[in-house]
PDB file of C-alpha atoms and ligand atoms in Angstrom:
ATOM      1  CA  MET E   1      -5.725  17.216  -3.268  1.00  0.00           C
ATOM      2  CA  ALA E   2      -5.444  13.845  -1.679  1.00  0.00           C
ATOM      3  CA  THR E   3      -8.781  12.095  -0.980  1.00  0.00           C
ATOM      4  CA  ILE E   4      -9.284  10.223   2.193  1.00  0.00           C
ATOM      5  CA  HIS E   5      -8.859   7.033   0.227  1.00  0.00           C
ATOM      6  CA  GLU E   6      -5.452   7.995  -0.902  1.00  0.00           C
ATOM      7  CA  VAL E   7      -4.520   9.195   2.563  1.00  0.00           C
ATOM      8  CA  MET E   8      -5.641   5.944   4.012  1.00  0.00           C
ATOM      9  CA  SER E   9      -4.234   3.930   1.121  1.00  0.00           C
ATOM     10  CA  ASP E  10      -2.207   1.628   3.379  1.00  0.00           C
ATOM     11  CA  THR E  11      -5.402   0.528   5.052  1.00  0.00           C
ATOM     12  CA  PRO E  12      -5.638  -3.261   4.949  1.00  0.00           C
ATOM     13  CA  THR E  13      -7.792  -4.226   1.964  1.00  0.00           C
ATOM     14  CA  ARG E  14      -6.820  -7.815   1.363  1.00  0.00           C
ATOM     15  CA  ASP E  15      -9.129  -9.383   3.831  1.00  0.00           C
ATOM     16  CA  GLU E  16     -11.698 -10.228   1.196  1.00  0.00           C
ATOM     17  CA  ASP E  17      -9.255 -12.661  -0.297  1.00  0.00           C
ATOM     18  CA  GLN E  18      -9.066 -14.585   2.891  1.00  0.00           C
ATOM     19  CA  LEU E  19     -12.781 -15.228   3.372  1.00  0.00           C
ATOM     20  CA  LEU E  20     -14.360 -18.591   3.113  1.00  0.00           C
ATOM     21  CA  PRO E  21     -17.685 -18.577   1.320  1.00  0.00           C
ATOM     22  CA  ASP E  22     -19.454 -18.071   4.632  1.00  0.00           C
ATOM     23  CA  GLY E  23     -17.320 -15.069   5.428  1.00  0.00           C
ATOM     24  CA  GLU E  24     -14.982 -16.593   7.996  1.00  0.00           C
ATOM     25  CA  PRO E  25     -11.363 -15.402   8.039  1.00  0.00           C
ATOM     26  CA  ILE E  26      -8.892 -18.185   7.968  1.00  0.00           C
ATOM     27  CA  GLU E  27      -5.137 -18.435   7.899  1.00  0.00           C
ATOM     28  CA  GLN E  28      -3.743 -18.057   4.400  1.00  0.00           C
ATOM     29  CA  PRO E  29      -2.970 -21.522   3.160  1.00  0.00           C
ATOM     30  CA  SER E  30       0.712 -22.113   2.678  1.00  0.00           C
ATOM     31  CA  ALA E  31       2.987 -25.054   2.128  1.00  0.00           C
ATOM     32  CA  ASP E  32       4.238 -25.220   5.654  1.00  0.00           C
ATOM     33  CA  THR E  33       0.886 -24.993   7.406  1.00  0.00           C
ATOM     34  CA  PRO E  34      -1.182 -27.883   6.185  1.00  0.00           C
ATOM     35  CA  ALA E  35      -4.492 -28.520   7.977  1.00  0.00           C
ATOM     36  CA  ARG E  36      -3.881 -30.740  10.942  1.00  0.00           C
ATOM     37  CA  GLY E  37      -5.925 -33.670  12.038  1.00  0.00           C
ATOM     38  CA  TYR E  38      -6.151 -33.078  15.740  1.00  0.00           C
ATOM     39  CA  THR E  39      -8.295 -35.320  17.806  1.00  0.00           C
ATOM     40  CA  ASP E  40     -11.019 -33.695  19.870  1.00  0.00           C
ATOM     41  CA  GLU E  41      -8.916 -34.189  22.978  1.00  0.00           C
ATOM     42  CA  GLN E  42      -5.970 -32.405  21.332  1.00  0.00           C
ATOM     43  CA  LYS E  43      -8.205 -29.627  20.213  1.00  0.00           C
ATOM     44  CA  TYR E  44      -9.417 -28.916  23.705  1.00  0.00           C
ATOM     45  CA  ARG E  45      -5.933 -29.126  25.107  1.00  0.00           C
ATOM     46  CA  ILE E  46      -4.560 -26.649  22.566  1.00  0.00           C
ATOM     47  CA  PHE E  47      -7.502 -24.359  23.170  1.00  0.00           C
ATOM     48  CA  ASN E  48      -7.040 -24.364  26.920  1.00  0.00           C
ATOM     49  CA  LYS E  49      -3.283 -24.446  27.100  1.00  0.00           C
ATOM     50  CA  GLU E  50      -2.337 -22.201  24.134  1.00  0.00           C
ATOM     51  CA  PHE E  51      -5.379 -19.969  23.435  1.00  0.00           C
ATOM     52  CA  MET E  52      -7.012 -19.271  26.758  1.00  0.00           C
ATOM     53  CA  PRO E  53      -3.877 -17.827  28.463  1.00  0.00           C
ATOM     54  CA  HIS E  54      -4.102 -14.843  26.020  1.00  0.00           C
ATOM     55  CA  ILE E  55      -7.684 -13.984  26.799  1.00  0.00           C
ATOM     56  CA  ASP E  56      -6.944 -10.898  28.894  1.00  0.00           C
ATOM     57  CA  SER E  57      -4.652  -9.437  26.180  1.00  0.00           C
ATOM     58  CA  MET E  58      -7.357 -10.315  23.621  1.00  0.00           C
ATOM     59  CA  TYR E  59      -9.999  -8.643  25.648  1.00  0.00           C
ATOM     60  CA  ASN E  60      -7.860  -5.548  26.149  1.00  0.00           C
ATOM     61  CA  PHE E  61      -7.160  -5.393  22.408  1.00  0.00           C
ATOM     62  CA  ALA E  62     -10.899  -5.795  21.646  1.00  0.00           C
ATOM     63  CA  PHE E  63     -11.768  -3.104  24.200  1.00  0.00           C
ATOM     64  CA  ARG E  64      -9.153  -0.654  22.777  1.00  0.00           C
ATOM     65  CA  LEU E  65     -10.474  -1.282  19.232  1.00  0.00           C
ATOM     66  CA  THR E  66     -14.135  -1.060  19.932  1.00  0.00           C
ATOM     67  CA  THR E  67     -13.965   1.255  23.028  1.00  0.00           C
ATOM     68  CA  ASP E  68     -17.076  -0.461  24.284  1.00  0.00           C
ATOM     69  CA  GLU E  69     -17.370  -3.309  26.765  1.00  0.00           C
ATOM     70  CA  ASP E  70     -20.305  -5.087  25.132  1.00  0.00           C
ATOM     71  CA  ASP E  71     -18.726  -4.992  21.697  1.00  0.00           C
ATOM     72  CA  ALA E  72     -15.448  -6.210  23.221  1.00  0.00           C
ATOM     73  CA  ASN E  73     -17.292  -9.144  24.818  1.00  0.00           C
ATOM     74  CA  ASP E  74     -18.914 -10.116  21.551  1.00  0.00           C
ATOM     75  CA  LEU E  75     -15.694  -9.695  19.570  1.00  0.00           C
ATOM     76  CA  VAL E  76     -13.641 -11.808  21.917  1.00  0.00           C
ATOM     77  CA  GLN E  77     -16.309 -14.530  22.096  1.00  0.00           C
ATOM     78  CA  ASP E  78     -16.633 -14.575  18.272  1.00  0.00           C
ATOM     79  CA  THR E  79     -12.839 -14.751  17.970  1.00  0.00           C
ATOM     80  CA  TYR E  80     -12.391 -17.654  20.315  1.00  0.00           C
ATOM     81  CA  LEU E  81     -15.204 -19.631  18.753  1.00  0.00           C
ATOM     82  CA  LYS E  82     -13.633 -19.050  15.295  1.00  0.00           C
ATOM     83  CA  ALA E  83     -10.302 -20.007  16.701  1.00  0.00           C
ATOM     84  CA  PHE E  84     -11.702 -23.288  17.899  1.00  0.00           C
ATOM     85  CA  ARG E  85     -13.544 -23.932  14.593  1.00  0.00           C
ATOM     86  CA  PHE E  86     -10.350 -23.298  12.610  1.00  0.00           C
ATOM     87  CA  ILE E  87      -7.976 -24.903  15.086  1.00  0.00           C
ATOM     88  CA  SER E  88      -6.697 -27.350  12.501  1.00  0.00           C
ATOM     89  CA  SER E  89      -5.032 -24.443  10.664  1.00  0.00           C
ATOM     90  CA  PHE E  90      -3.081 -23.573  13.813  1.00  0.00           C
ATOM     91  CA  GLU E  91       0.243 -25.394  14.328  1.00  0.00           C
ATOM     92  CA  GLN E  92       0.634 -26.515  17.906  1.00  0.00           C
ATOM     93  CA  GLY E  93       3.381 -24.675  19.751  1.00  0.00           C
ATOM     94  CA  THR E  94       3.657 -21.786  17.284  1.00  0.00           C
ATOM     95  CA  ASN E  95       2.799 -18.172  18.006  1.00  0.00           C
ATOM     96  CA  ALA E  96      -0.788 -18.542  19.327  1.00  0.00           C
ATOM     97  CA  LYS E  97      -1.018 -14.933  20.462  1.00  0.00           C
ATOM     98  CA  ALA E  98      -0.265 -13.494  17.068  1.00  0.00           C
ATOM     99  CA  TRP E  99      -2.584 -16.090  15.392  1.00  0.00           C
ATOM    100  CA  LEU E 100      -5.428 -15.053  17.743  1.00  0.00           C
ATOM    101  CA  PHE E 101      -4.803 -11.398  17.342  1.00  0.00           C
ATOM    102  CA  ARG E 102      -4.984 -11.758  13.577  1.00  0.00           C
ATOM    103  CA  ILE E 103      -8.350 -13.468  13.785  1.00  0.00           C
ATOM    104  CA  LEU E 104      -9.658 -10.817  16.177  1.00  0.00           C
ATOM    105  CA  LYS E 105      -8.369  -8.046  13.926  1.00  0.00           C
ATOM    106  CA  ASN E 106     -10.105  -9.638  10.852  1.00  0.00           C
ATOM    107  CA  SER E 107     -13.351 -10.149  12.819  1.00  0.00           C
ATOM    108  CA  PHE E 108     -13.307  -6.576  13.874  1.00  0.00           C
ATOM    109  CA  ILE E 109     -12.815  -5.278  10.328  1.00  0.00           C
ATOM    110  CA  ASN E 110     -15.313  -7.609   8.756  1.00  0.00           C
ATOM    111  CA  ASP E 111     -18.066  -7.670  11.378  1.00  0.00           C
ATOM    112  CA  TYR E 112     -17.714  -4.723  13.686  1.00  0.00           C
ATOM    113  CA  ARG E 113     -16.107  -1.859  11.930  1.00  0.00           C
ATOM    114  CA  LYS E 114     -18.983  -1.526   9.476  1.00  0.00           C
ATOM    115  CA  LYS E 115     -21.625  -1.177  12.104  1.00  0.00           C
ATOM    116  CA  SER E 116     -19.595   0.878  14.559  1.00  0.00           C
ATOM    117  CA  LYS E 117     -19.828   4.615  14.855  1.00  0.00           C
ATOM    118  CA  GLU E 118     -16.209   4.886  13.954  1.00  0.00           C
ATOM    119  CA  PRO E 119     -16.458   7.170  10.898  1.00  0.00           C
ATOM    120  CA  ALA E 120     -18.096   9.919  12.996  1.00  0.00           C
ATOM    121  CA  LYS E 121     -15.341   9.770  15.529  1.00  0.00           C
ATOM    122  CA  VAL E 122     -12.444   9.799  13.071  1.00  0.00           C
ATOM    123  CA  ASP E 123     -10.941  13.133  12.588  1.00  0.00           C
ATOM    124  CA  TYR E 124     -10.196  12.708   8.906  1.00  0.00           C
ATOM    125  CA  GLN E 125      -9.479  16.384   8.428  1.00  0.00           C
ATOM    126  CA  ASP E 126      -6.639  16.069  10.887  1.00  0.00           C
ATOM    127  CA  VAL E 127      -5.126  13.115   9.072  1.00  0.00           C
ATOM    128  CA  GLU E 128      -5.548  14.692   5.740  1.00  0.00           C
ATOM    129  CA  THR E 129      -3.948  18.067   6.513  1.00  0.00           C
ATOM    130  CA  THR E 130      -1.087  16.508   8.272  1.00  0.00           C
ATOM    131  CA  TYR E 131      -0.322  13.680   5.920  1.00  0.00           C
ATOM    132  CA  ASN E 132      -1.501  14.700   2.481  1.00  0.00           C
ATOM    133  CA  SER E 133       1.896  14.296   0.960  1.00  0.00           C
ATOM    134  CA  GLU E 134       4.871  12.029   1.363  1.00  0.00           C
ATOM    135  CA  ASP E 135       7.066  14.956   2.123  1.00  0.00           C
ATOM    136  CA  ALA E 136       4.927  16.230   4.909  1.00  0.00           C
ATOM    137  CA  GLU E 137       4.971  12.766   6.364  1.00  0.00           C
ATOM    138  CA  SER E 138       8.681  12.182   6.253  1.00  0.00           C
ATOM    139  CA  GLU E 139       9.718  15.705   7.428  1.00  0.00           C
ATOM    140  CA  HIS E 140       7.117  15.857  10.181  1.00  0.00           C
ATOM    141  CA  THR E 141       8.202  15.942  13.755  1.00  0.00           C
ATOM    142  CA  VAL E 142       5.981  17.065  16.625  1.00  0.00           C
ATOM    143  CA  ASP E 143       7.390  19.849  18.763  1.00  0.00           C
ATOM    144  CA  LEU E 144       6.837  18.596  22.293  1.00  0.00           C
ATOM    145  CA  ARG E 145       8.892  17.962  25.345  1.00  0.00           C
ATOM    146  CA  ALA E 146       8.814  14.778  27.408  1.00  0.00           C
ATOM    147  CA  GLU E 147       8.195  16.863  30.556  1.00  0.00           C
ATOM    148  CA  SER E 148       5.056  18.315  29.037  1.00  0.00           C
ATOM    149  CA  VAL E 149       3.257  14.969  28.883  1.00  0.00           C
ATOM    150  CA  SER E 150       4.755  13.181  31.866  1.00  0.00           C
ATOM    151  CA  ASP E 151       1.974  14.309  34.217  1.00  0.00           C
ATOM    152  CA  LEU E 152      -0.850  13.097  31.998  1.00  0.00           C
ATOM    153  CA  ILE E 153      -2.971  10.400  33.605  1.00  0.00           C
ATOM    154  CA  GLY E 154      -4.032   7.098  32.070  1.00  0.00           C
ATOM    155  CA  ASP E 155      -7.541   8.333  31.062  1.00  0.00           C
ATOM    156  CA  GLU E 156      -6.106  11.232  29.175  1.00  0.00           C
ATOM    157  CA  VAL E 157      -3.625   9.029  27.283  1.00  0.00           C
ATOM    158  CA  ALA E 158      -6.395   6.534  26.565  1.00  0.00           C
ATOM    159  CA  THR E 159      -8.676   9.293  25.232  1.00  0.00           C
ATOM    160  CA  ALA E 160      -5.857  10.546  22.989  1.00  0.00           C
ATOM    161  CA  LEU E 161      -5.255   7.047  21.750  1.00  0.00           C
ATOM    162  CA  ASN E 162      -8.970   6.411  21.140  1.00  0.00           C
ATOM    163  CA  SER E 163      -9.179   9.583  19.090  1.00  0.00           C
ATOM    164  CA  LEU E 164      -6.834   8.173  16.459  1.00  0.00           C
ATOM    165  CA  PRO E 165      -8.239   6.494  13.331  1.00  0.00           C
ATOM    166  CA  VAL E 166      -8.446   2.803  13.966  1.00  0.00           C
ATOM    167  CA  ASP E 167      -5.560   1.705  11.724  1.00  0.00           C
ATOM    168  CA  PHE E 168      -3.221   4.030  13.576  1.00  0.00           C
ATOM    169  CA  ARG E 169      -4.611   3.075  16.934  1.00  0.00           C
ATOM    170  CA  THR E 170      -4.126  -0.561  16.123  1.00  0.00           C
ATOM    171  CA  VAL E 171      -0.409  -0.409  15.410  1.00  0.00           C
ATOM    172  CA  ILE E 172       0.229   1.483  18.634  1.00  0.00           C
ATOM    173  CA  ILE E 173      -1.749  -1.040  20.659  1.00  0.00           C
ATOM    174  CA  LEU E 174       0.068  -3.952  19.070  1.00  0.00           C
ATOM    175  CA  CYS E 175       3.522  -2.443  19.355  1.00  0.00           C
ATOM    176  CA  ASP E 176       3.535  -0.416  22.585  1.00  0.00           C
ATOM    177  CA  ILE E 177       0.826  -2.048  24.642  1.00  0.00           C
ATOM    178  CA  GLU E 178       1.139  -5.690  23.494  1.00  0.00           C
ATOM    179  CA  GLY E 179       4.828  -5.673  22.621  1.00  0.00           C
ATOM    180  CA  PHE E 180       4.605  -7.420  19.275  1.00  0.00           C
ATOM    181  CA  THR E 181       7.594  -7.227  16.993  1.00  0.00           C
ATOM    182  CA  TYR E 182       7.258  -5.538  13.642  1.00  0.00           C
ATOM    183  CA  GLU E 183       7.408  -8.979  11.965  1.00  0.00           C
ATOM    184  CA  GLU E 184       4.481 -10.227  14.134  1.00  0.00           C
ATOM    185  CA  MET E 185       2.579  -7.086  13.376  1.00  0.00           C
ATOM    186  CA  ALA E 186       3.101  -7.541   9.723  1.00  0.00           C
ATOM    187  CA  LYS E 187       1.535 -10.988   9.906  1.00  0.00           C
ATOM    188  CA  ILE E 188      -1.319  -9.871  12.186  1.00  0.00           C
ATOM    189  CA  LEU E 189      -2.193  -6.960   9.871  1.00  0.00           C
ATOM    190  CA  ASP E 190      -1.357  -8.610   6.525  1.00  0.00           C
ATOM    191  CA  ILE E 191       0.899  -5.731   5.537  1.00  0.00           C
ATOM    192  CA  PRO E 192       4.637  -5.484   4.733  1.00  0.00           C
ATOM    193  CA  ILE E 193       7.029  -4.662   7.541  1.00  0.00           C
ATOM    194  CA  GLY E 194       7.910  -1.331   5.820  1.00  0.00           C
ATOM    195  CA  THR E 195       4.236  -0.351   6.099  1.00  0.00           C
ATOM    196  CA  VAL E 196       4.198  -1.326   9.715  1.00  0.00           C
ATOM    197  CA  ARG E 197       7.121   0.942  10.320  1.00  0.00           C
ATOM    198  CA  SER E 198       5.713   3.917   8.478  1.00  0.00           C
ATOM    199  CA  ARG E 199       2.198   3.519   9.824  1.00  0.00           C
ATOM    200  CA  LEU E 200       3.626   3.357  13.325  1.00  0.00           C
ATOM    201  CA  HIS E 201       5.646   6.457  12.706  1.00  0.00           C
ATOM    202  CA  ARG E 202       2.542   8.367  11.467  1.00  0.00           C
ATOM    203  CA  ALA E 203       0.415   7.000  14.296  1.00  0.00           C
ATOM    204  CA  ARG E 204       2.906   8.205  16.859  1.00  0.00           C
ATOM    205  CA  ASN E 205       3.094  11.653  15.319  1.00  0.00           C
ATOM    206  CA  LEU E 206      -0.705  11.910  15.469  1.00  0.00           C
ATOM    207  CA  LEU E 207      -0.699  10.645  19.034  1.00  0.00           C
ATOM    208  CA  LYS E 208       1.876  13.208  20.080  1.00  0.00           C
ATOM    209  CA  GLU E 209      -0.230  15.962  18.565  1.00  0.00           C
ATOM    210  CA  LYS E 210      -3.237  14.761  20.601  1.00  0.00           C
ATOM    211  CA  LEU E 211      -1.074  14.509  23.714  1.00  0.00           C
ATOM    212  CA  ARG E 212       0.225  18.014  23.102  1.00  0.00           C
ATOM    213  CA  ASP E 213      -3.285  19.341  22.831  1.00  0.00           C
ATOM    214  CA  TYR E 214      -4.171  17.622  26.068  1.00  0.00           C
ATOM    215  CA  ALA E 215      -1.130  18.789  27.860  1.00  0.00           C
ATOM    216  CA  SER E 216      -1.690  22.398  26.895  1.00  0.00           C
ATOM    217  CA  SER E 217      -5.420  22.308  27.598  1.00  0.00           C
ATOM    218  CA  MET E 218      -4.595  20.890  31.034  1.00  0.00           C
ATOM    219  CA  GLY E 219      -2.365  23.902  31.673  1.00  0.00           C
ATOM    220  CA  TYR E 220       0.930  22.161  31.552  1.00  0.00           C
ATOM    221  CA  LYS E 221       3.262  24.747  30.103  1.00  0.00           C
ATOM    222  CA  GLU E 222       6.239  24.196  27.869  1.00  0.00           C
ATOM    223  CA  GLU E 223       8.445  25.592  30.606  1.00  0.00           C
ATOM    224  CA  ASN E 224      12.129  24.882  30.848  1.00  0.00           C
ATOM    225  CA  GLU E 225      12.523  24.491  34.574  1.00  0.00           C
ATOM    226  CA  GLU E 226      16.147  23.393  34.756  1.00  0.00           C
TER     227      GLU E 226
ATOM    228  CA  MET J   1      18.014  -4.199  22.222  1.00  0.00           C
ATOM    229  CA  GLN J   2      17.441  -1.290  24.492  1.00  0.00           C
ATOM    230  CA  THR J   3      20.121   1.298  24.688  1.00  0.00           C
ATOM    231  CA  SER J   4      20.614   4.063  27.201  1.00  0.00           C
ATOM    232  CA  LEU J   5      21.624   7.503  26.276  1.00  0.00           C
ATOM    233  CA  SER J   6      22.889   8.289  29.719  1.00  0.00           C
ATOM    234  CA  SER J   7      25.216   5.358  29.875  1.00  0.00           C
ATOM    235  CA  SER J   8      28.268   7.137  28.545  1.00  0.00           C
ATOM    236  CA  SER J   9      30.893   7.078  31.268  1.00  0.00           C
ATOM    237  CA  SER J  10      30.878  10.140  33.501  1.00  0.00           C
ATOM    238  CA  SER J  11      34.682  10.301  33.621  1.00  0.00           C
ATOM    239  CA  ASP J  12      34.861  11.068  29.937  1.00  0.00           C
ATOM    240  CA  THR J  13      34.710  14.682  28.890  1.00  0.00           C
ATOM    241  CA  LYS J  14      31.339  15.332  27.423  1.00  0.00           C
ATOM    242  CA  PRO J  15      31.289  15.390  23.650  1.00  0.00           C
ATOM    243  CA  GLU J  16      30.384  18.711  22.176  1.00  0.00           C
ATOM    244  CA  MET J  17      26.629  18.976  21.979  1.00  0.00           C
ATOM    245  CA  LYS J  18      24.935  19.894  18.733  1.00  0.00           C
ATOM    246  CA  GLU J  19      22.121  22.355  19.253  1.00  0.00           C
ATOM    247  CA  HIS J  20      20.595  21.758  15.897  1.00  0.00           C
ATOM    248  CA  CYS J  21      19.829  18.549  14.015  1.00  0.00           C
ATOM    249  CA  ASP J  22      19.701  18.536  10.235  1.00  0.00           C
ATOM    250  CA  HIS J  23      18.120  15.145  10.063  1.00  0.00           C
ATOM    251  CA  ARG J  24      15.325  15.217  12.668  1.00  0.00           C
ATOM    252  CA  ALA J  25      12.873  13.200  10.706  1.00  0.00           C
ATOM    253  CA  ASP J  26      15.334  10.480   9.917  1.00  0.00           C
ATOM    254  CA  CYS J  27      16.743  10.524  13.415  1.00  0.00           C
ATOM    255  CA  LEU J  28      13.219  10.180  14.833  1.00  0.00           C
ATOM    256  CA  LYS J  29      12.637   7.059  12.727  1.00  0.00           C
ATOM    257  CA  MET J  30      15.860   5.584  14.040  1.00  0.00           C
ATOM    258  CA  ILE J  31      15.008   6.453  17.604  1.00  0.00           C
ATOM    259  CA  GLN J  32      11.700   4.608  17.237  1.00  0.00           C
ATOM    260  CA  LEU J  33      13.477   1.537  15.835  1.00  0.00           C
ATOM    261  CA  ILE J  34      15.817   1.529  18.818  1.00  0.00           C
ATOM    262  CA  LEU J  35      13.071   1.940  21.397  1.00  0.00           C
ATOM    263  CA  ASP J  36      11.008  -0.744  19.715  1.00  0.00           C
ATOM    264  CA  GLY J  37      14.004  -3.120  19.871  1.00  0.00           C
ATOM    265  CA  GLU J  38      13.995  -3.302  16.062  1.00  0.00           C
ATOM    266  CA  ALA J  39      17.301  -1.612  15.209  1.00  0.00           C
ATOM    267  CA  THR J  40      20.067  -3.860  13.928  1.00  0.00           C
ATOM    268  CA  GLU J  41      23.522  -3.823  15.600  1.00  0.00           C
ATOM    269  CA  GLN J  42      24.781  -2.053  12.513  1.00  0.00           C
ATOM    270  CA  GLN J  43      22.084   0.636  12.696  1.00  0.00           C
ATOM    271  CA  LEU J  44      22.757   1.101  16.403  1.00  0.00           C
ATOM    272  CA  ALA J  45      26.433   1.541  15.909  1.00  0.00           C
ATOM    273  CA  GLY J  46      25.839   4.025  13.149  1.00  0.00           C
ATOM    274  CA  VAL J  47      23.678   6.338  15.118  1.00  0.00           C
ATOM    275  CA  LYS J  48      24.765   5.925  18.740  1.00  0.00           C
ATOM    276  CA  ALA J  49      27.536   8.538  18.600  1.00  0.00           C
ATOM    277  CA  ASN J  50      25.204  11.006  16.920  1.00  0.00           C
ATOM    278  CA  LEU J  51      22.411  10.346  19.367  1.00  0.00           C
ATOM    279  CA  GLU J  52      24.648  11.038  22.291  1.00  0.00           C
ATOM    280  CA  SER J  53      25.911  14.394  21.003  1.00  0.00           C
ATOM    281  CA  CYS J  54      22.826  15.858  19.340  1.00  0.00           C
ATOM    282  CA  LYS J  55      20.608  17.773  21.751  1.00  0.00           C
ATOM    283  CA  PRO J  56      17.413  17.787  19.670  1.00  0.00           C
ATOM    284  CA  CYS J  57      17.823  14.021  19.181  1.00  0.00           C
ATOM    285  CA  ILE J  58      18.285  13.379  22.879  1.00  0.00           C
ATOM    286  CA  GLU J  59      15.091  15.367  23.529  1.00  0.00           C
ATOM    287  CA  MET J  60      13.258  13.393  20.881  1.00  0.00           C
ATOM    288  CA  TYR J  61      14.544  10.147  22.395  1.00  0.00           C
ATOM    289  CA  HIS J  62      13.244  11.134  25.826  1.00  0.00           C
ATOM    290  CA  LEU J  63       9.875  12.143  24.382  1.00  0.00           C
ATOM    291  CA  GLU J  64       9.468   8.899  22.502  1.00  0.00           C
ATOM    292  CA  GLN J  65      10.441   6.962  25.549  1.00  0.00           C
ATOM    293  CA  GLU J  66       8.024   8.932  27.695  1.00  0.00           C
ATOM    294  CA  VAL J  67       5.113   8.373  25.252  1.00  0.00           C
ATOM    295  CA  LYS J  68       5.855   4.690  25.136  1.00  0.00           C
ATOM    296  CA  GLU J  69       5.799   4.509  28.918  1.00  0.00           C
ATOM    297  CA  LEU J  70       2.586   6.428  29.088  1.00  0.00           C
ATOM    298  CA  LEU J  71       1.037   3.781  26.847  1.00  0.00           C
ATOM    299  CA  THR J  72       2.492   0.771  28.616  1.00  0.00           C
ATOM    300  CA  LYS J  73       2.256   1.850  32.234  1.00  0.00           C
ATOM    301  CA  ARG J  74      -0.496   4.440  32.528  1.00  0.00           C
ATOM    302  CA  ILE J  75      -3.352   3.127  30.423  1.00  0.00           C
ATOM    303  CA  GLU J  76      -5.484   0.699  32.407  1.00  0.00           C
ATOM    304  CA  LYS J  77      -5.364  -2.900  31.158  1.00  0.00           C
ATOM    305  CA  ARG J  78      -8.824  -4.354  30.866  1.00  0.00           C
ATOM    306  CA  CYS J  79      -9.186  -7.938  31.964  1.00  0.00           C
ATOM    307  CA  CYS J  80     -11.568 -10.370  30.407  1.00  0.00           C
ATOM    308  CA  PRO J  81     -14.678 -10.755  32.625  1.00  0.00           C
ATOM    309  CA  GLU J  82     -14.962 -14.150  34.345  1.00  0.00           C
ATOM    310  CA  GLN J  83     -18.432 -14.564  32.823  1.00  0.00           C
ATOM    311  CA  LEU J  84     -17.086 -14.338  29.296  1.00  0.00           C
ATOM    312  CA  VAL J  85     -14.401 -16.925  29.994  1.00  0.00           C
ATOM    313  CA  ALA J  86     -17.061 -19.272  31.379  1.00  0.00           C
ATOM    314  CA  THR J  87     -19.324 -18.662  28.374  1.00  0.00           C
ATOM    315  CA  ILE J  88     -16.547 -19.405  25.883  1.00  0.00           C
ATOM    316  CA  LYS J  89     -15.520 -22.519  27.659  1.00  0.00           C
ATOM    317  CA  SER J  90     -19.027 -23.885  27.706  1.00  0.00           C
ATOM    318  CA  ARG J  91     -19.716 -22.872  24.126  1.00  0.00           C
ATOM    319  CA  ILE J  92     -16.793 -24.806  22.690  1.00  0.00           C
ATOM    320  CA  LEU J  93     -17.876 -27.903  24.518  1.00  0.00           C
ATOM    321  CA  THR J  94     -20.977 -27.955  22.350  1.00  0.00           C
ATOM    322  CA  PHE J  95     -18.881 -27.951  19.170  1.00  0.00           C
ATOM    323  CA  SER J  96     -17.564 -31.069  17.548  1.00  0.00           C
TER     324      SER J  96
HETATM  325 ZN1   ZN B   1      20.120  14.425  15.344  1.00  0.00          ZN
END
């Protein structure tokens, strides 16, 4: 019998390695990203020109993760202040959006997830029964027709999304709502691309099950009208 | 790298449709790669013919496409409150 830890074994766990002594996430040091000696003027310019344009996407991501406006506010503010503090590890003109999303995701895991009510909301049983073996995962397809869900409204889709465990919710937000590539997602989440792909696949199966439940509870029938 | 399943020319005679798919799970993974724009040319070429003649796969394709559209177009996008933008801008001015 798989435990929840095994089931969730592709959950990011490497974040501890990336903490400074004071607990701040930073970019992993690598040969091609040496710390940069920006002047104050350059820092403000990068911040305003490269970071601030993503603030709506960042807020939306924070809100979808926390499902709470106050938490989203705090998370976005913390993230932007961290981004400014660690701006020397950002290379001007590179992928600012992915860089910011990665900081936000790490802040969420390190600072918010622990104190959130997330565990109570997560339907572990559901994850466990559906995905307690590799076979079940790879052979699993959800029996559902496009017509059955096409009348769902935004709130219903959002509720279905919110009901997914946060790791699954995250990949769907990054891919389908924010349009990141698998490669960008791998960097944001610190996981291999293969894990991005399989987690996305599992997340979508779960989402479709939730949507199917919604659609049938709303009285949409699996009718073949043509 | 979007592809359309309905793009096959209408003057052609329709290929014989398969009612059953023996590789649903694998086909689904490929369909997601295609819709995410992550399939390589080679992968696309390898599955395109099958995707156009396999009824269950066409249905899965439409479902995946529909779910993606629900997520992109129907969920409300929250914008950052003006107050928060102002707070962040003033907070960083006190850094140095
Ligand atoms: Zn097929």
